[in-house]
Amino acid sequence: MEVAISRARRVGASPASDEPSAQQLVEIYQLMFLSRAVDDREILLKRQQKIFFQISAAGHEALQLGAALALRPGYDWFFPYYRDRTLCLALGITPYDMMLQAVGAAGDPASGGRQMPTHWSSRSLHIVSTSSATATQLLHAVGCAEAGRYFSRHPESAIKAPGDYREFRDVEFYGDEVVLACVGEGSTSQGEFWEALNTASNEKLPVIFCIEDNGYAISVPVEVNTPGGNISRLVANFPNFHFAEIDGNDPLASLRAFEQAAAHCRAGCGPALVHGHCVRLYSHSLSDDDKLYRSAAEREADALCDPIARMRSRLVADGILTAAEMEQLEHDVVREAAEAAERALHAQLPAEESITTHVYSEDLDPTRAAFATEQPDLASEESGAKAAAHTMADLINSCLRNEMRRDERIVIFGEDVADASRKEALNEAKGKGGVFKLTAGLQAEFGSERVFNSPLAEANIVGRAVGYALRGMKPVVEIQFFDYIWPAMHQIRNELALLRWRSNGTWGAPVVMRVPIGGYLTGGSIYHSQSGESIFTHLPGLRVVFPSNALDANGLLRTAIRCDDPVLFLEHKRLYRETYGRAAYPGPEFAIPFGKAKIVRPGSHLTLVTYGALVPRALQAAHRAERLHAIDVEILDLRTLNPYDWEAIAASVRKTNRVIVAHEDMLSWGYGAELAARIADELFDDLDAPVRRIGSMDTFVAYQPKLEDAILPQPDTILNAIMDLKRY
Ligand SMILES: Cc1ncc(C[n+]2csc(CCOP(=O)(O)OP(=O)(O)O)c2C)c(N)n1
Ligand SMILES: [Mg+2]
């Protein structure tokens, strides 16, 4: 049996025979026992109130150790879950590192005191930052495997390039790398588990899914989560998989199973799923008491399966260690755990000033001047009448095309974004290229590896994109309608936006999500016309962009793609092909920095702060206000909502002393509420009138056009507010 060598915790080289040597068995035992000793020491610290949370691997040690020893840290990739202490110890995270996290020390290498204990991360070992959310990581593992395969096939794309996110991304890949993703049996009920298996199977990806089946999800037994009580039976028909169902209390059975799984993956045959039956020897966590829901007989039966007790007996019975040697080994290990704890308890705590670091990229600021190539290169296209006729849809498409030519790391996926998944069809058919045709022709030019359809599953799209991006690629994904972004919300909020902060800057996922949004469609109705941008501006870590015209869309999308932060790029459907806001092609380097509003109409009597589809409507209202009532309105188009241009707002309000914030989204709790509050707070002395807000009614957008007109703000709504405010 070949035992791969872990970095920090070496299990010596194998003899030629298929059985591990006595020395290897001792080292395997030592690692399992160390894991238990660290758990027990943490439990003590928690009882002494020196740490604040504890969750253990007790009972899972053998299963996790087999996985660790079959794979290579710093070569393969790891997406553990919170119970994977033995896995991470064996891969090279030290007991001291673990204790640093338990006390929440500044030097906690996984998160700098931001995450609970057992939320792993190590860049050098390829252990990707773990969240508490169950099963989200499985989709990251899939995207990670896809990225590894892409880099192996296109190694030239891994080369660093100055001037954009690539400058700050070290790319590593090996042709036969494997990705391990671990999860409890209860969490296989999550949709993301099935979405991950779907793509891993379809794409024959080298992902090993490890199901750590301890029979419980907190207090919920396996048969409640899994019909029939056995996940192996349910997944058996996924194509291309290698399956193994094993006794997870036996470290050697586990090692063998993961070696076979890894061989299947490395050979390019597809993914694997190792289902290990193990036991949960302690309660779910120290916040749980399993005596409340488990019988004594059941708990005693589990205790008899303790992999550590079993192996201890075996080593002594087989004469590999004497009782005295065993006692000495255990004594030394317990001391190692205790010393690690003692040192960590004296470690420095994080400084409060550090709290806001790594919310966004500290390397590349999308508001910076480097993105201010605002002068369009009009010479790059024919001049004359045609030059000014490009719609927002055209210029988004041309930006995507130009950027894909410039940067081979860009991939586009989503629902219906390809021209045709069955490529032969393109011999006679024109191709789809998105339901709004924004990605038309991109698969034809760049091939199916770079532009492809996803399954109809939004979490799959965003979750995989996170996996791609953390490897250094640039996924520019499409969510077909804003109204259907919600299945991906968990991935967006708890993973995409959070990854950088929770890992204290070690990981980041600069994904671009293009999302058609908004109403004024006549017949769009509830599920094709909603807004809701303020829900996303409320997420630290996520940039939110909302252009109102073709040129801005082109320049802002370029910045979104080149920057190092995740970006929600909102495209108003009604503006895609409007006459308003058409523009000449600005050339392949035209970029607009984030956080820079545009004065689309200068004025002196009143400021109107807005964005998106309300920009043309505000212009109409301002025109009428001037013509009919001699009121001179200044209109600010924010263009990006996070960050937003406070200086521009403040300068305009100081000049006009009156302000309206207008948006299409619902009034209550909307984006304007925050701006209005800040204006009232910081510019109170400059105001001659109350701050006004305009938004849609606090309801959904109806199908009947008469109702839609009444629900959404119209030019008249804006005009009335202007007149009203001028009274003061
Ligand atoms: C998405 C999500 N929902 C709920 C929780 C709360 N929670 C934490 S662990 C857990 C049970 C997980 O059980 P299982 O997957 O079997 O793993 P185990 O803890 O048994 O190893 C639950 C419900 C969570 N962390 N994430
Ligand atoms: Mg479980």
mmCIF file of N, CA, C and O in Angstrom, residues 600-606 608 617-635 715 718-720 722-723 726:
data_model
loop_
_atom_site.group_PDB
_atom_site.id
_atom_site.type_symbol
_atom_site.label_atom_id
_atom_site.label_comp_id
_atom_site.label_asym_id
_atom_site.label_seq_id
_atom_site.Cartn_x
_atom_site.Cartn_y
_atom_site.Cartn_z
ATOM 1 N N VAL A 600 -25.542 64.144 -15.176
ATOM 2 C CA VAL A 600 -26.117 63.992 -16.520
ATOM 3 C C VAL A 600 -26.889 65.247 -16.928
ATOM 4 O O VAL A 600 -27.195 65.439 -18.101
ATOM 5 N N ARG A 601 -27.190 66.073 -15.952
ATOM 6 C CA ARG A 601 -27.816 67.359 -16.261
ATOM 7 C C ARG A 601 -27.399 68.336 -15.165
ATOM 8 O O ARG A 601 -27.782 68.159 -14.009
ATOM 9 N N PRO A 602 -26.624 69.356 -15.484
ATOM 10 C CA PRO A 602 -26.276 70.328 -14.446
ATOM 11 C C PRO A 602 -27.470 71.224 -14.133
ATOM 12 O O PRO A 602 -28.295 71.490 -15.016
ATOM 13 N N GLY A 603 -27.593 71.646 -12.903
ATOM 14 C CA GLY A 603 -28.704 72.531 -12.536
ATOM 15 C C GLY A 603 -28.388 73.245 -11.241
ATOM 16 O O GLY A 603 -27.401 72.938 -10.583
ATOM 17 N N SER A 604 -29.247 74.175 -10.868
ATOM 18 C CA SER A 604 -28.899 74.992 -9.716
ATOM 19 C C SER A 604 -29.962 75.014 -8.618
ATOM 20 O O SER A 604 -29.698 75.415 -7.496
ATOM 21 N N HIS A 605 -31.200 74.568 -8.923
ATOM 22 C CA HIS A 605 -32.270 74.721 -7.928
ATOM 23 C C HIS A 605 -32.454 73.511 -7.028
ATOM 24 O O HIS A 605 -32.942 73.647 -5.908
ATOM 25 N N LEU A 606 -32.114 72.342 -7.531
ATOM 26 C CA LEU A 606 -32.477 71.118 -6.803
ATOM 27 C C LEU A 606 -31.632 69.953 -7.339
ATOM 28 O O LEU A 606 -31.356 69.895 -8.531
ATOM 29 N N LEU A 608 -31.196 65.889 -7.961
ATOM 30 C CA LEU A 608 -31.922 64.635 -8.050
ATOM 31 C C LEU A 608 -30.899 63.510 -8.195
ATOM 32 O O LEU A 608 -30.177 63.451 -9.188
ATOM 33 N N ARG A 617 -36.053 58.844 -17.083
ATOM 34 C CA ARG A 617 -37.334 59.367 -16.582
ATOM 35 C C ARG A 617 -37.112 60.679 -15.809
ATOM 36 O O ARG A 617 -37.910 61.615 -15.892
ATOM 37 N N ALA A 618 -36.005 60.725 -15.075
ATOM 38 C CA ALA A 618 -35.687 61.964 -14.357
ATOM 39 C C ALA A 618 -35.359 63.080 -15.346
ATOM 40 O O ALA A 618 -35.726 64.241 -15.130
ATOM 41 N N LEU A 619 -34.701 62.717 -16.421
ATOM 42 C CA LEU A 619 -34.375 63.736 -17.438
ATOM 43 C C LEU A 619 -35.641 64.329 -18.042
ATOM 44 O O LEU A 619 -35.753 65.542 -18.249
ATOM 45 N N GLN A 620 -36.598 63.448 -18.324
ATOM 46 C CA GLN A 620 -37.884 63.948 -18.860
ATOM 47 C C GLN A 620 -38.537 64.910 -17.871
ATOM 48 O O GLN A 620 -39.023 65.986 -18.236
ATOM 49 N N ALA A 621 -38.551 64.486 -16.601
ATOM 50 C CA ALA A 621 -39.194 65.319 -15.579
ATOM 51 C C ALA A 621 -38.463 66.656 -15.444
ATOM 52 O O ALA A 621 -39.096 67.723 -15.342
ATOM 53 N N ALA A 622 -37.141 66.612 -15.460
ATOM 54 C CA ALA A 622 -36.355 67.848 -15.294
ATOM 55 C C ALA A 622 -36.580 68.790 -16.471
ATOM 56 O O ALA A 622 -36.666 70.014 -16.306
ATOM 57 N N HIS A 623 -36.691 68.213 -17.640
ATOM 58 C CA HIS A 623 -36.937 69.015 -18.835
ATOM 59 C C HIS A 623 -38.268 69.761 -18.697
ATOM 60 O O HIS A 623 -38.374 70.964 -18.968
ATOM 61 N N ARG A 624 -39.279 69.019 -18.219
ATOM 62 C CA ARG A 624 -40.599 69.658 -18.064
ATOM 63 C C ARG A 624 -40.580 70.675 -16.923
ATOM 64 O O ARG A 624 -41.220 71.725 -17.003
ATOM 65 N N ALA A 625 -39.838 70.370 -15.879
ATOM 66 C CA ALA A 625 -39.763 71.315 -14.747
ATOM 67 C C ALA A 625 -39.171 72.644 -15.222
ATOM 68 O O ALA A 625 -39.611 73.721 -14.807
ATOM 69 N N GLU A 626 -38.206 72.547 -16.089
ATOM 70 C CA GLU A 626 -37.573 73.769 -16.581
ATOM 71 C C GLU A 626 -38.509 74.522 -17.514
ATOM 72 O O GLU A 626 -38.720 75.733 -17.387
ATOM 73 N N ARG A 627 -39.099 73.767 -18.452
ATOM 74 C CA ARG A 627 -39.926 74.404 -19.481
ATOM 75 C C ARG A 627 -41.190 75.014 -18.877
ATOM 76 O O ARG A 627 -41.553 76.151 -19.159
ATOM 77 N N LEU A 628 -41.851 74.246 -17.977
ATOM 78 C CA LEU A 628 -43.146 74.690 -17.466
ATOM 79 C C LEU A 628 -43.037 75.563 -16.218
ATOM 80 O O LEU A 628 -43.878 76.411 -15.967
ATOM 81 N N HIS A 629 -41.979 75.313 -15.415
ATOM 82 C CA HIS A 629 -41.955 75.979 -14.112
ATOM 83 C C HIS A 629 -40.639 76.690 -13.817
ATOM 84 O O HIS A 629 -40.426 77.156 -12.707
ATOM 85 N N ALA A 630 -39.749 76.703 -14.786
ATOM 86 C CA ALA A 630 -38.454 77.385 -14.640
ATOM 87 C C ALA A 630 -37.660 76.876 -13.435
ATOM 88 O O ALA A 630 -36.990 77.635 -12.744
ATOM 89 N N ILE A 631 -37.809 75.573 -13.166
ATOM 90 C CA ILE A 631 -37.007 74.972 -12.086
ATOM 91 C C ILE A 631 -35.837 74.237 -12.736
ATOM 92 O O ILE A 631 -36.033 73.401 -13.621
ATOM 93 N N ASP A 632 -34.638 74.536 -12.250
ATOM 94 C CA ASP A 632 -33.424 74.019 -12.880
ATOM 95 C C ASP A 632 -32.861 72.866 -12.030
ATOM 96 O O ASP A 632 -32.262 73.081 -10.974
ATOM 97 N N VAL A 633 -33.071 71.640 -12.493
ATOM 98 C CA VAL A 633 -32.732 70.450 -11.694
ATOM 99 C C VAL A 633 -31.371 69.893 -12.110
ATOM 100 O O VAL A 633 -31.095 69.742 -13.297
ATOM 101 N N GLU A 634 -30.561 69.570 -11.136
ATOM 102 C CA GLU A 634 -29.292 68.871 -11.402
ATOM 103 C C GLU A 634 -29.510 67.374 -11.181
ATOM 104 O O GLU A 634 -29.992 66.966 -10.118
ATOM 105 N N ILE A 635 -29.139 66.573 -12.175
ATOM 106 C CA ILE A 635 -29.345 65.120 -12.034
ATOM 107 C C ILE A 635 -28.000 64.416 -11.938
ATOM 108 O O ILE A 635 -27.127 64.577 -12.785
ATOM 109 N N PRO A 715 -42.284 59.649 -14.849
ATOM 110 C CA PRO A 715 -41.785 61.028 -14.923
ATOM 111 C C PRO A 715 -42.672 62.009 -14.150
ATOM 112 O O PRO A 715 -42.172 62.932 -13.496
ATOM 113 N N ILE A 718 -41.932 62.088 -10.524
ATOM 114 C CA ILE A 718 -40.707 62.849 -10.234
ATOM 115 C C ILE A 718 -40.995 64.349 -10.333
ATOM 116 O O ILE A 718 -40.585 65.141 -9.476
ATOM 117 N N LEU A 719 -41.750 64.723 -11.375
ATOM 118 C CA LEU A 719 -42.069 66.143 -11.548
ATOM 119 C C LEU A 719 -42.826 66.685 -10.335
ATOM 120 O O LEU A 719 -42.528 67.775 -9.830
ATOM 121 N N ASN A 720 -43.777 65.897 -9.853
ATOM 122 C CA ASN A 720 -44.554 66.344 -8.694
ATOM 123 C C ASN A 720 -43.670 66.548 -7.469
ATOM 124 O O ASN A 720 -43.833 67.515 -6.722
ATOM 125 N N ILE A 722 -40.513 67.275 -7.503
ATOM 126 C CA ILE A 722 -39.676 68.464 -7.747
ATOM 127 C C ILE A 722 -40.457 69.726 -7.374
ATOM 128 O O ILE A 722 -39.980 70.608 -6.656
ATOM 129 N N MET A 723 -41.698 69.782 -7.857
ATOM 130 C CA MET A 723 -42.536 70.967 -7.599
ATOM 131 C C MET A 723 -42.775 71.120 -6.098
ATOM 132 O O MET A 723 -42.712 72.223 -5.549
ATOM 133 N N LYS A 726 -39.827 72.428 -4.232
ATOM 134 C CA LYS A 726 -39.472 73.818 -4.544
ATOM 135 C C LYS A 726 -40.322 74.800 -3.724
ATOM 136 O O LYS A 726 -40.021 75.981 -3.645
#
